[in-house]
Coordinates of C-alpha atoms in Angstrom, one line a residue:
Chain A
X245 CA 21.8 22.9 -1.5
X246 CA 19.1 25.0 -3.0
X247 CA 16.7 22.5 -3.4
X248 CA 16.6 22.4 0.6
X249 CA 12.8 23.5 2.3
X250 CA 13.4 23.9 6.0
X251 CA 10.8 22.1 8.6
X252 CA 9.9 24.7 11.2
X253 CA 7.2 23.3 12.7
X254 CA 5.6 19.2 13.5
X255 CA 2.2 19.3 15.0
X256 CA 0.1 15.9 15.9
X257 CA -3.1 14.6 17.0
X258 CA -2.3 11.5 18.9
X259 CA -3.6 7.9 17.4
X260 CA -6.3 6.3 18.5
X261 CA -10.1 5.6 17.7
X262 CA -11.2 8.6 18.9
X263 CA -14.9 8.9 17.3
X264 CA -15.0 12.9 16.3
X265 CA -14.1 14.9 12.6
X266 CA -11.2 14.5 11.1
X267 CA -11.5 18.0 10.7
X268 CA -11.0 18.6 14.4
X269 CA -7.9 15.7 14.7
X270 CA -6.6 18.2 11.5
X271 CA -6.3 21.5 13.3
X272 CA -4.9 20.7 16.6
X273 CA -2.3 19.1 14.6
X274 CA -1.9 22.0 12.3
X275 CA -1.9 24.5 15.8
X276 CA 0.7 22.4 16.8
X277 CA 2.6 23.0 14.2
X278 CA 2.3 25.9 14.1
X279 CA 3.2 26.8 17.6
X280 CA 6.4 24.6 16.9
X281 CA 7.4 26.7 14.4
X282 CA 6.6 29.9 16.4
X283 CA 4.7 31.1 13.5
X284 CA 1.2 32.5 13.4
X285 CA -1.4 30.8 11.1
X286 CA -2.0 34.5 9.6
X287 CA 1.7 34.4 8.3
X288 CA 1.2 31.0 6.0
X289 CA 1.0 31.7 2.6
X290 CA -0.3 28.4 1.6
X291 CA -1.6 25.2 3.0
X292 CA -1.9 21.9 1.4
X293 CA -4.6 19.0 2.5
X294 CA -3.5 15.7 2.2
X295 CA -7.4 14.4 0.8
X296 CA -9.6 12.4 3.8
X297 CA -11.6 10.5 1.0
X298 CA -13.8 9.0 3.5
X299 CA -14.4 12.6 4.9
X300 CA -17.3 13.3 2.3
X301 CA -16.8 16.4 0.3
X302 CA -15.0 18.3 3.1
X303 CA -12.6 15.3 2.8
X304 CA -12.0 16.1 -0.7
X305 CA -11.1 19.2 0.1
X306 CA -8.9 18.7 3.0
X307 CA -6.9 21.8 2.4
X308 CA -9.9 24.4 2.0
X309 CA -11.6 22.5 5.2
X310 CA -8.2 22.9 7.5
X311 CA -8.0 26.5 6.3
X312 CA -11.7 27.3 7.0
X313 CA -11.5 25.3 10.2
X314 CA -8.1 27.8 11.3
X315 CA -9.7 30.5 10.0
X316 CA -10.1 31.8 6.7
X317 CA -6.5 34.1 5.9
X318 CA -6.5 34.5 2.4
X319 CA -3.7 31.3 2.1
X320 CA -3.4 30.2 -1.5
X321 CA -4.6 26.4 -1.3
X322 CA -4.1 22.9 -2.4
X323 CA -5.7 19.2 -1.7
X324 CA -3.9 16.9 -2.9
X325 CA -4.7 12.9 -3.2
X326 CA -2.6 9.9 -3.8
X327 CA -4.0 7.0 -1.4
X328 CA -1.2 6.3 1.4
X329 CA 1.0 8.1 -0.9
X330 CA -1.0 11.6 0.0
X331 CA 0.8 13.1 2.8
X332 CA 4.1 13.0 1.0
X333 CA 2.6 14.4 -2.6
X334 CA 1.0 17.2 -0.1
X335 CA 4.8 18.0 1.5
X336 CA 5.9 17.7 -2.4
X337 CA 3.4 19.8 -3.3
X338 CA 4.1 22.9 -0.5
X339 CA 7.8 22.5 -1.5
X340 CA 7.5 23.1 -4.6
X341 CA 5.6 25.8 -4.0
X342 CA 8.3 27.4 -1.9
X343 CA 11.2 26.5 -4.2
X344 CA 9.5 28.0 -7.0
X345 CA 8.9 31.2 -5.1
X346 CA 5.2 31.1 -4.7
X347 CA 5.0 31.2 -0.8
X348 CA 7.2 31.2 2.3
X349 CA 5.4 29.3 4.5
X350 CA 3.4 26.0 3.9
X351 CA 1.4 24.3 6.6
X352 CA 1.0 20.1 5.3
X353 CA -1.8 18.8 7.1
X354 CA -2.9 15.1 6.8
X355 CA -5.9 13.7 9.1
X356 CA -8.3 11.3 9.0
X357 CA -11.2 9.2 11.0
X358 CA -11.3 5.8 10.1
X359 CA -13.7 3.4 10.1
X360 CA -13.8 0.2 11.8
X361 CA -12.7 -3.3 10.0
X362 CA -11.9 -4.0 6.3
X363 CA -11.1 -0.6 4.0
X364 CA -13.8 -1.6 1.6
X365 CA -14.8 0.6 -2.1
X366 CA -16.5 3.7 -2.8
X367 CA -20.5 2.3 -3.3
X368 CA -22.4 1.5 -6.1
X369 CA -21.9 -1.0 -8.9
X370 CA -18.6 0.0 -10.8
X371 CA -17.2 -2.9 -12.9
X372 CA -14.9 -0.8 -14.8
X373 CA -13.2 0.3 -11.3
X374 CA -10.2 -2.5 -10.7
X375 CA -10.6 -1.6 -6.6
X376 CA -14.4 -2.5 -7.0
X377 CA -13.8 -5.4 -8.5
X378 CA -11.3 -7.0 -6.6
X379 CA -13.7 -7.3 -3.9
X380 CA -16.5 -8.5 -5.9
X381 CA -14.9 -10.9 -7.8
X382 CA -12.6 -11.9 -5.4
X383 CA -13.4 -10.8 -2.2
X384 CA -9.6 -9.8 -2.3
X385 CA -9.3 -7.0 1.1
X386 CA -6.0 -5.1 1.5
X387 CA -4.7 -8.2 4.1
X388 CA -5.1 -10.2 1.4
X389 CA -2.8 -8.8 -0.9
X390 CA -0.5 -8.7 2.1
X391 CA -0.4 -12.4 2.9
X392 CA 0.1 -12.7 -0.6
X393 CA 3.2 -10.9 -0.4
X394 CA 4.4 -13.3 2.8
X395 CA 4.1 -16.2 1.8
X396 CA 6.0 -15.4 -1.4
X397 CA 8.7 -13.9 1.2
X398 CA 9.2 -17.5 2.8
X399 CA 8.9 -19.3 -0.1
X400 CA 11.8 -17.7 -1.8
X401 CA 13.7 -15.8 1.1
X402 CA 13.2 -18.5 3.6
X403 CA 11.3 -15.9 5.9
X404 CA 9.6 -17.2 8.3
X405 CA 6.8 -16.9 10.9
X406 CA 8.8 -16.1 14.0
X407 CA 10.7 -13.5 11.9
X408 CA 7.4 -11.6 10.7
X409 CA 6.6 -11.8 14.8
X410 CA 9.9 -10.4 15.6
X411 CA 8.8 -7.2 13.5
X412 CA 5.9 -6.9 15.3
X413 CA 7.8 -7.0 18.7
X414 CA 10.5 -3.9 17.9
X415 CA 8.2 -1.5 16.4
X416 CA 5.8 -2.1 19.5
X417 CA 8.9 -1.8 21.9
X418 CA 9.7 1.6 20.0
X419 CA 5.9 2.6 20.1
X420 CA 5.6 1.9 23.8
X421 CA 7.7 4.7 23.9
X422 CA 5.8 7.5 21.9
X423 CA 3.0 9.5 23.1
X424 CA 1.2 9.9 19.9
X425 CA 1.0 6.3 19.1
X426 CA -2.1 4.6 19.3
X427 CA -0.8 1.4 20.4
X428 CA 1.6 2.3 23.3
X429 CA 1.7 -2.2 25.0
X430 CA 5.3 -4.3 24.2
X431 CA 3.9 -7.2 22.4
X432 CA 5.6 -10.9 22.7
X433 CA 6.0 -13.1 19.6
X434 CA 4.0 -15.9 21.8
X435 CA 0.9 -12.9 21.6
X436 CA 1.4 -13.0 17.7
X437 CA 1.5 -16.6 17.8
X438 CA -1.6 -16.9 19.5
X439 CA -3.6 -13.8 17.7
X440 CA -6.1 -15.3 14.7
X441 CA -5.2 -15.9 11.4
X442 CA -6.7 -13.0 9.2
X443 CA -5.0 -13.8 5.5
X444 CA -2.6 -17.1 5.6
X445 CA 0.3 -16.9 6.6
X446 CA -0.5 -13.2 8.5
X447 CA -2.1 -12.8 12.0
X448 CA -4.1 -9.9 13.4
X449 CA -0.9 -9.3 15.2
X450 CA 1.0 -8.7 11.7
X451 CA -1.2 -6.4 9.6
X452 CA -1.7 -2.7 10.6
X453 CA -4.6 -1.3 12.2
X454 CA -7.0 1.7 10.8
X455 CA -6.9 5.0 13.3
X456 CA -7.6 8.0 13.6
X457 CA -5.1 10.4 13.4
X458 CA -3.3 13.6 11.7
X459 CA 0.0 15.2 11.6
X460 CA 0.8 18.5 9.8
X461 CA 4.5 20.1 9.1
X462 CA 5.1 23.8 8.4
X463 CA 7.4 24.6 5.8
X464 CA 9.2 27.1 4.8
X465 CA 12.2 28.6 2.5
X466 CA 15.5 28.5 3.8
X467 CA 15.8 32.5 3.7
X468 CA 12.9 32.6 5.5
X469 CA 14.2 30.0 8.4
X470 CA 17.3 32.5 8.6
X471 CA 15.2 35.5 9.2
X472 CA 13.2 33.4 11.4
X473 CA 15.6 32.9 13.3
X474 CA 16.1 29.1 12.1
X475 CA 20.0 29.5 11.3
X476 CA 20.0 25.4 11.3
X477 CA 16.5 23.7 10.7
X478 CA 16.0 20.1 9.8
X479 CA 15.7 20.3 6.0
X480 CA 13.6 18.3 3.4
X481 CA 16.3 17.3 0.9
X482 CA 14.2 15.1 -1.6
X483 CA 10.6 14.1 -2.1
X484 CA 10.6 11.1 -4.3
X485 CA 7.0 10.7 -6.4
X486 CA 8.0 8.0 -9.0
X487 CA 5.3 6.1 -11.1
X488 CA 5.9 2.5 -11.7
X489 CA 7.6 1.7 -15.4
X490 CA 5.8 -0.8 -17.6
X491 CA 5.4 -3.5 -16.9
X492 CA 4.7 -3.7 -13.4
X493 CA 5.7 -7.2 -12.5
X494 CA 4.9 -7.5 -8.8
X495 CA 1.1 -7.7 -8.2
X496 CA -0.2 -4.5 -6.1
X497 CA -3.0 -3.5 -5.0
X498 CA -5.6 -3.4 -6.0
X499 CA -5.2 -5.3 -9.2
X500 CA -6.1 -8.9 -10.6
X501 CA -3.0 -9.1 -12.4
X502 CA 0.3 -8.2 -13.5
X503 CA 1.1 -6.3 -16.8
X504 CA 2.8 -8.8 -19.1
X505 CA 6.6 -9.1 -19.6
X506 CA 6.3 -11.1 -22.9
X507 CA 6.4 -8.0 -25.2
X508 CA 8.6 -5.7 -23.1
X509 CA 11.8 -6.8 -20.9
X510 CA 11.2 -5.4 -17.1
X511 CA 13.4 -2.7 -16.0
X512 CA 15.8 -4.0 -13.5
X513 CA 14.1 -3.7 -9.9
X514 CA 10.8 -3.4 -8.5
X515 CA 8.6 -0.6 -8.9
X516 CA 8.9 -0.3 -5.0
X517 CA 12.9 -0.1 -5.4
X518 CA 12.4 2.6 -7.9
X519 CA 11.0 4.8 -5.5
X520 CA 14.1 5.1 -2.9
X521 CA 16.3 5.6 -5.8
X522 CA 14.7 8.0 -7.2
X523 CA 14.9 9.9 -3.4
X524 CA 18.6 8.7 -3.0
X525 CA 19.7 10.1 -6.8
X526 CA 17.7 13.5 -6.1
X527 CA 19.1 14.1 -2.1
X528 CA 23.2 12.9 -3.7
X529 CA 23.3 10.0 -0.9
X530 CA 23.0 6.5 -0.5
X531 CA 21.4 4.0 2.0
X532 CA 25.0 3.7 3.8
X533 CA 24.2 7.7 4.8
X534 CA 20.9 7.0 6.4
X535 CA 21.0 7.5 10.7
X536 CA 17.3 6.1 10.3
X537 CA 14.6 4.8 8.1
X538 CA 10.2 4.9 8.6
X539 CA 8.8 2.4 6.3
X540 CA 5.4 1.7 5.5
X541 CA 4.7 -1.4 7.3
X542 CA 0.8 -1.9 6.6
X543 CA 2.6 -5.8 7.6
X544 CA 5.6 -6.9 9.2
X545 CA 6.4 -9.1 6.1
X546 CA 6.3 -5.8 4.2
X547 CA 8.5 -3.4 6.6
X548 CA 11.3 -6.7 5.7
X549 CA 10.2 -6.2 1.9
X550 CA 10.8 -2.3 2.5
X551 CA 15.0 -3.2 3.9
X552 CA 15.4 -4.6 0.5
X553 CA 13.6 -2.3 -1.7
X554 CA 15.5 1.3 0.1
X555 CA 19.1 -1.1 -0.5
X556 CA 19.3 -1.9 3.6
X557 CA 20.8 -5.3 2.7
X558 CA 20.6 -7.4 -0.5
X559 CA 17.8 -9.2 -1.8
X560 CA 16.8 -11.8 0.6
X561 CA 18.6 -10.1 3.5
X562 CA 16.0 -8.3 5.5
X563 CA 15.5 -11.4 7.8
X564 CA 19.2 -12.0 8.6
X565 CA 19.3 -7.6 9.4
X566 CA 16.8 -7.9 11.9
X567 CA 17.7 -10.6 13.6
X568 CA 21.0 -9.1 14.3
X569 CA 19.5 -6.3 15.7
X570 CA 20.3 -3.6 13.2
X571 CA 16.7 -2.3 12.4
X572 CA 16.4 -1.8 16.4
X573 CA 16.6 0.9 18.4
X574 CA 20.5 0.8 19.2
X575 CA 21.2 -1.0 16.2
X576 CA 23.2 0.7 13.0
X577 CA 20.4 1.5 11.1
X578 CA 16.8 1.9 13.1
X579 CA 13.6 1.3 11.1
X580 CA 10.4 2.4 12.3
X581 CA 11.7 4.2 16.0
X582 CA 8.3 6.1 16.0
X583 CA 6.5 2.3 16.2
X584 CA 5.3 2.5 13.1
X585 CA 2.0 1.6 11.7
X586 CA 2.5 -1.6 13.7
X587 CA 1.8 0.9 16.7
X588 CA 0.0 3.8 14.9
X589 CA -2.7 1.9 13.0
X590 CA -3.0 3.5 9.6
X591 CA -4.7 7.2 9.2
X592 CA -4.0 7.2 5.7
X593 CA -3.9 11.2 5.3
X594 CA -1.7 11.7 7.7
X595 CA 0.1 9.0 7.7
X596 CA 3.0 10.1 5.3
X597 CA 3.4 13.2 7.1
X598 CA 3.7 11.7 10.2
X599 CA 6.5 9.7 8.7
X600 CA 8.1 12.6 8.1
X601 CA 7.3 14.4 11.6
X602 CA 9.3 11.2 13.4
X603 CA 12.1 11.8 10.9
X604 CA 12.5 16.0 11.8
X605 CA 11.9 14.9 15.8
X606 CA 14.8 12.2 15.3
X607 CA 17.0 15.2 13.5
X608 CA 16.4 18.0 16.3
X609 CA 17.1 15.3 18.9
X610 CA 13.9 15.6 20.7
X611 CA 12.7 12.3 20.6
X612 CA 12.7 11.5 23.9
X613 CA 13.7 7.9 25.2
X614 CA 13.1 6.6 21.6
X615 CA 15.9 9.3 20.3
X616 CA 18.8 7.7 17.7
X617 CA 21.4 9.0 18.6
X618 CA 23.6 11.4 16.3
X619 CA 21.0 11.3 13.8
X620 CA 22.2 13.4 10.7
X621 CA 19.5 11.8 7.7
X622 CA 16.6 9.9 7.6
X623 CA 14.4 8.2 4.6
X624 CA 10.5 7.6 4.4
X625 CA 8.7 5.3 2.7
X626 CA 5.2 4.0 1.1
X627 CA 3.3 3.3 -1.7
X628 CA 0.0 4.1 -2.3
X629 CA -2.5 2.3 -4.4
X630 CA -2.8 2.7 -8.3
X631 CA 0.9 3.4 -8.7
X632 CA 2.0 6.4 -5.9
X633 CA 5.8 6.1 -4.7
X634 CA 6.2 8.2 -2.2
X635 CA 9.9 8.6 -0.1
X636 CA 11.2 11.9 1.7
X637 CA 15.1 12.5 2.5
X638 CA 15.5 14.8 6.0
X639 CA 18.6 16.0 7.1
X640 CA 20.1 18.3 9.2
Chain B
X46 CA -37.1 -22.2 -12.2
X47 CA -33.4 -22.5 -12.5
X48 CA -31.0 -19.9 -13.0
X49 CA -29.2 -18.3 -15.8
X50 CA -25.5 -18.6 -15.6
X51 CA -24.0 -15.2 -16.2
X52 CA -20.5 -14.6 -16.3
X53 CA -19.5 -12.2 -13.4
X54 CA -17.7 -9.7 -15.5
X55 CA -18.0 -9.6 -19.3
X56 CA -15.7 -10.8 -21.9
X57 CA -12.9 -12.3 -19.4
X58 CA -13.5 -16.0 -19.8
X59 CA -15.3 -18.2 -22.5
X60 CA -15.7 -21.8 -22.7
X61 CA -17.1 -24.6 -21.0
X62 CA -15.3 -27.7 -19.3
X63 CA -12.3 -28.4 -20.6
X64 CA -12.5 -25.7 -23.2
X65 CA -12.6 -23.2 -20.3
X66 CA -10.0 -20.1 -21.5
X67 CA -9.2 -16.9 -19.5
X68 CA -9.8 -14.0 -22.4
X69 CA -7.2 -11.3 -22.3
X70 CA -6.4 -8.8 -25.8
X71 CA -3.4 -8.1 -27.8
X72 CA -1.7 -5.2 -29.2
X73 CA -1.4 -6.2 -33.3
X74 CA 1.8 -3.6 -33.3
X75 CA 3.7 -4.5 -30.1
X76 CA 2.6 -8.1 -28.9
X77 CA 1.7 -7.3 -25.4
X78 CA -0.8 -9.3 -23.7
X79 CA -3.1 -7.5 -21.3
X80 CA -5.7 -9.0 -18.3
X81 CA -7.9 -7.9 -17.7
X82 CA -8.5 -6.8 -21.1
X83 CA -7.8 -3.1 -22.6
X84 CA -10.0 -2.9 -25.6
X85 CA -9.4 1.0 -26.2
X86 CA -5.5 1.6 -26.2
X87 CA -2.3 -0.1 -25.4
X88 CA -0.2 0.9 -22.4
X89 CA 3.0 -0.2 -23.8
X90 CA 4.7 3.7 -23.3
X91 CA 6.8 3.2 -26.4
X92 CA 4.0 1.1 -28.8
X93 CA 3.0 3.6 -31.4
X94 CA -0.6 1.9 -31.3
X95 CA -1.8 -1.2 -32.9
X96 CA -5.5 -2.9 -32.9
X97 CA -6.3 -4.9 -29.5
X98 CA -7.2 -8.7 -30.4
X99 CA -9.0 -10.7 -27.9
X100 CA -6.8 -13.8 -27.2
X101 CA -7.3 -16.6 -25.1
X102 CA -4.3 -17.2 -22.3
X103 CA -2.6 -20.1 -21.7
X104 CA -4.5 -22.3 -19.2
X105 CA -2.1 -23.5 -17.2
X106 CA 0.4 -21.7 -14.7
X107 CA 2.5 -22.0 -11.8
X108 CA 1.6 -20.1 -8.2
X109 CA 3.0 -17.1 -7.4
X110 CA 1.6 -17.0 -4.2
X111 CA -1.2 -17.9 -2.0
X112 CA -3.7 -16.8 0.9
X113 CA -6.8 -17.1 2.2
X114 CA -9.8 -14.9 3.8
X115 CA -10.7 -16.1 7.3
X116 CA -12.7 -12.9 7.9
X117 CA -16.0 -12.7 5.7
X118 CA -14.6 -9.6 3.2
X119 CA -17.1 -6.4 2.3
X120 CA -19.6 -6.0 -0.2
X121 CA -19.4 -5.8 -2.9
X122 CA -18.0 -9.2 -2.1
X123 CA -21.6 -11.7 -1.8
X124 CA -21.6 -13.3 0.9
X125 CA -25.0 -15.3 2.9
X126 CA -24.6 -13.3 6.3
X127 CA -26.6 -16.1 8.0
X128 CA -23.8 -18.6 7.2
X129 CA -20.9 -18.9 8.9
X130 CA -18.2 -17.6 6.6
X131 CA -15.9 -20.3 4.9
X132 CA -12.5 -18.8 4.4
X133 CA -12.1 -18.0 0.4
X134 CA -8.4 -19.1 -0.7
X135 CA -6.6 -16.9 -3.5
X136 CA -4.1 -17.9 -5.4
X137 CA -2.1 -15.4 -7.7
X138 CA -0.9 -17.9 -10.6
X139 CA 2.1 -16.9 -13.2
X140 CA 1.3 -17.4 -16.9
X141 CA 4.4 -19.1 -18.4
X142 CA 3.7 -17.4 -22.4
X143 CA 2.4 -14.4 -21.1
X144 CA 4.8 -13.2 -18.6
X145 CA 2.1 -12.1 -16.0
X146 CA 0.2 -12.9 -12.6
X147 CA -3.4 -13.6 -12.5
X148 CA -5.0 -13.4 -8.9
X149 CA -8.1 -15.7 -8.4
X150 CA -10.2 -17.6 -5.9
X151 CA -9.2 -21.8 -5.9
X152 CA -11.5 -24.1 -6.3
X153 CA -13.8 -25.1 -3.4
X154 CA -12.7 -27.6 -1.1
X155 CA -8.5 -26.6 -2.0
X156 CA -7.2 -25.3 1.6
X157 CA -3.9 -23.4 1.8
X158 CA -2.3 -26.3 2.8
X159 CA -2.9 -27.7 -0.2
X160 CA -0.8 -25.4 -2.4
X161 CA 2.6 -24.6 -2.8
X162 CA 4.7 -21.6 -4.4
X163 CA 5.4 -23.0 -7.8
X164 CA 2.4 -25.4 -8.3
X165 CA 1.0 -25.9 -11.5
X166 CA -2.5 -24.9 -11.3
X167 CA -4.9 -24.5 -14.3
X168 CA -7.7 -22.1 -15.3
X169 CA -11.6 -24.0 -14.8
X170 CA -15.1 -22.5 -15.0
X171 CA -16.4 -21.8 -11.4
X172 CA -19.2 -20.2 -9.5
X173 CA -19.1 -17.2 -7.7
X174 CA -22.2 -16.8 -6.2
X175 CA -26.1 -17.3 -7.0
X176 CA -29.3 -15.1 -5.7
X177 CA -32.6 -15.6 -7.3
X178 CA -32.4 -15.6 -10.7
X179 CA -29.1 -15.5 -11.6
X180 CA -25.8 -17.9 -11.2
X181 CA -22.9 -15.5 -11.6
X182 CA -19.5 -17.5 -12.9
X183 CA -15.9 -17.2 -12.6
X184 CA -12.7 -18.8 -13.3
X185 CA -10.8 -20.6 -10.6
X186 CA -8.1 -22.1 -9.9
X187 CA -7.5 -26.2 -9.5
X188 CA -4.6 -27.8 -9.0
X189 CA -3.0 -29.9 -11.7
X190 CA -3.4 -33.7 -9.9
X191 CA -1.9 -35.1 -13.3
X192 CA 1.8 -35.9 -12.7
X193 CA 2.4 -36.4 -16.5
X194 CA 0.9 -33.2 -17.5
X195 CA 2.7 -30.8 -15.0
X196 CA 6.1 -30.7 -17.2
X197 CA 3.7 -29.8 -21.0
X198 CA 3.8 -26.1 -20.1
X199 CA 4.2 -23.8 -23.1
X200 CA 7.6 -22.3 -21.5
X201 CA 10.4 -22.6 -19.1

């Protein structure tokens, strides 16, 4: 297909709270890469920061910081930012590059250094901000939101607690397994029984850590992969990037409230749903295709919410696919074999390219004692705040 | 000297007691409602562009869904860091003539287990927080204890 971009490279900087720059985290993940690829840095034509917006300015600049910090090459450049949603607009971004004939080679690098407890606003009084003033009107943090979304799971899916625990307990089996995860313990659903109630019905045990962390790809065009010796790379197929259609029905973060249906009938499906069709329609396959799937799971209720929104199982069904085993490593359909954020803790930068890093690892068959096997194609997805889809289609 | 109460945000709530209204506008060309309030253009994509009117929403609603805050939540949240932290419960509550979901904090002394998805709840005057000078208000959310007046709702 000639809207294919070959992966040639993964590179990562393991999880964890590791107190230096995300700068540093950044550029072994990008020399990773890059040594995965076989490449050298001097032959990239352009790299593309996924933004670290608690980084300061060289944050901001993520992909002038990366480039500076590997060496200054004469690289067109690119930083990119769309909340979780960044890492996969900064692989959209090199792709486009390369099937539009600008570059080659892309390097996509995502990092970040996360501070401890609640994500919280940018300072100052901003009223006219929506994220500032969840928090000062409402005190409303991320988890919040989250437990919003459970408990309006069980009231009209019938989830329950042990099935939000159950979650918990595969993606920590998988991300025993994976040495860049930050979390690397099984977990028993008695230890997220027992672990504190942050936002009702969630425990600490449910809800996604913050890390540090980065992952960076290199990209390149098919041709290239040819000459480079690539005859049959792992190739992104489709990078989904979908706003939400009004209205928005579902709350999301970080908003008070919904737009109004009164005026204008909703557009069947979620905003959420939209964005794995959109990938699906764009790649010419369907969920039944998949080998594998990385969701965002910033909760367990929402990695159930994700079955339903990439067309895993029905409406209502995510409950009934995981307790038969089907989302587990062995099962038809694994979600979340790296761990997930369940084991990663989220580093928001980076955290859509490492998505897609697990995916390419899955497709090559070197993942090691988490590997699916025979997998042929694998989804991501996420949504970032203020309206970011985000979902990439690998294959091989 | 006591306090003046301020509203928290301006222009999202009027009224006292009984009278107590969430404020949202609407577009004069396509009808839709908006909360918080868009006074400078309508986001309908296929409304040419009418004049936004304030109007007040309907005060009752059913829950959406629920939570609390057992952890004491950032600033710009306010919050006495020499008491111990009370969990905050929010309730996201569904307008029934609107069409939308309104997130707000419950009244004091309303627990989780005091709420249920589909509750009717209605819109009161409430205080957010106080310093020196100033009592800053809110709306919350209360319950509706009245049997006879849960089935008056403006809509299916």
């Amino acid at each position: 297909m000639t809207g294919d971009v070959a992966v040639l490279g993964t590179g990562m900087h393991p999880w964890g709270k590791w107190g230096r720059s995300f700068v540093e985290y950044g550029t072994v993940a990008a020399r990773g890469a890059l040594a995965d690829a076989g490449l050298d840095w001097r032959e990239v034509g352009s790299v593309v920061g996924a933004d670290t917006v608690r980084g300061g300015y060289p944050g901001y600049v993520a992909g002038a910081t990366f480039a500076r910090a590997l060496g200054w090459q004469g690289a067109r450049v690119a930083s990119v930012y769309a909340a979780c949603a960044s890492g996969a607009q900064a692989v959209d971004t090199a792709r486009t590059q390369i099937l539009a004939g600008l570059t080659d080679v892309a390097l996509v690098v995502g990092a970040d250094a996360a501070p401890k407890g609640f994500f919280r606003p940018a300072g100052g009084d901003r009223p006219d901000d929506p994220d500032w003033l969840r928090f000062r009107l409402l005190g409303a943090t991320n988890p919040a939101y989250f437990g919003l979304y459970a408990r309006r799971r069980m009231a009209v899916h019938g989830d329950t607690l042990e099935d939000f625990a159950r979650v918990k307990v595969k993606n920590a089996a998988m991300g025993a397994l994976n040495p860049d995860a930050r979390y690397r313990r099984r977990v028993t659903a008695e230890e997220v029984a027992a672990s504190a109630v942050v936002a009702d019905p969630l425990r600490l045990l449910d809800i996604c850590a913050t890390s540090d962390g980065a992952a960076a790809l290199v990209l390149s065009s098919m041709a290239f992969a040819r000459r480079h010796g690539a005859a049959d790379p792992v190739r992104i197929r489709a990078v989904s990037t979908v706003t939400p259609r009004y209205p928005r029905t579902v709350l999301d973060l970080p908003d008070i409230a919904t737009d109004s249906a009164a005026a204008v009938r909703p557009a069947d499906g979620t905003f959420r749903a939209s964005i794995a069709r959109a990938a699906y329609e764009e790649a010419g396959i369907g969920p039944e295709d998949l080998s594998l799937a990385e969701v965002y799971d910033l909760s367990t209720a929402l990695e159930l919410q994700w079955y339903e929104d990439l067309g895993l199982c029905g409406e209502g069904g995510a409950a009934g696919l995981l307790r038969e085993g089907a989302t587990a490593l062995g099962g038809r359909l694994p979600v979340n074999v790296s761990g997930g954020l369940a084991s990663f803790g989220e580093a928001v930068p980076a955290q859509a390219v490492a998505q897609v890093c697990e995916l390419v690892r899955q497709l090559r068959g070197t993942a090691g004692d988490r590997q699916v096997a025979g997998a042929r194609v694998g989804v991501t997805a996420n949504q970032g705040l203020f309206g970011h889809g985000s979902s990439v289609v690998v294959v091989r | 000297m006591s306090r003046i109460r301020t509203p928290v945000v301006t222009g999202w709530f009027t009224g006292r007691g009984g009278g107590f209204r969430l404020l949202g506008t609407r577009c004069s060309a396509c009808a839709s409602v908006f909360f918080p309030r868009e006074d400078a253009f309508c986001r309908n994509p296929g409304c040419p562009g009418g004049e936004l009117e304030e109007v007040p929403l309907s005060k009752r609603g059913r829950v959406w869904s629920y939570t609390d805050s057992r952890y004491r939540p950032p600033p710009p949240y306010v919050s006495d860091p020499e008491l111990v932290w009370r969990p905050c419960v929010l309730a996201a509550v569904e307008l029934p003539a609107e069409r939308l979901v309104v997130l707000g904090q419950t009244v004091p002394g309303v627990g989780v287990a005091d709420l249920a998805v589909g509750m009717e709840v209605e819109a009161v005057p409430g205080v957010l927080n106080e310093d020196a000078r100033t009592t800053w208000t809110t709306w919350h959310w209360r319950p509706v204890r009245d049997g006879t007046a849960a089935g008056t709702g403006a809509a299916p």
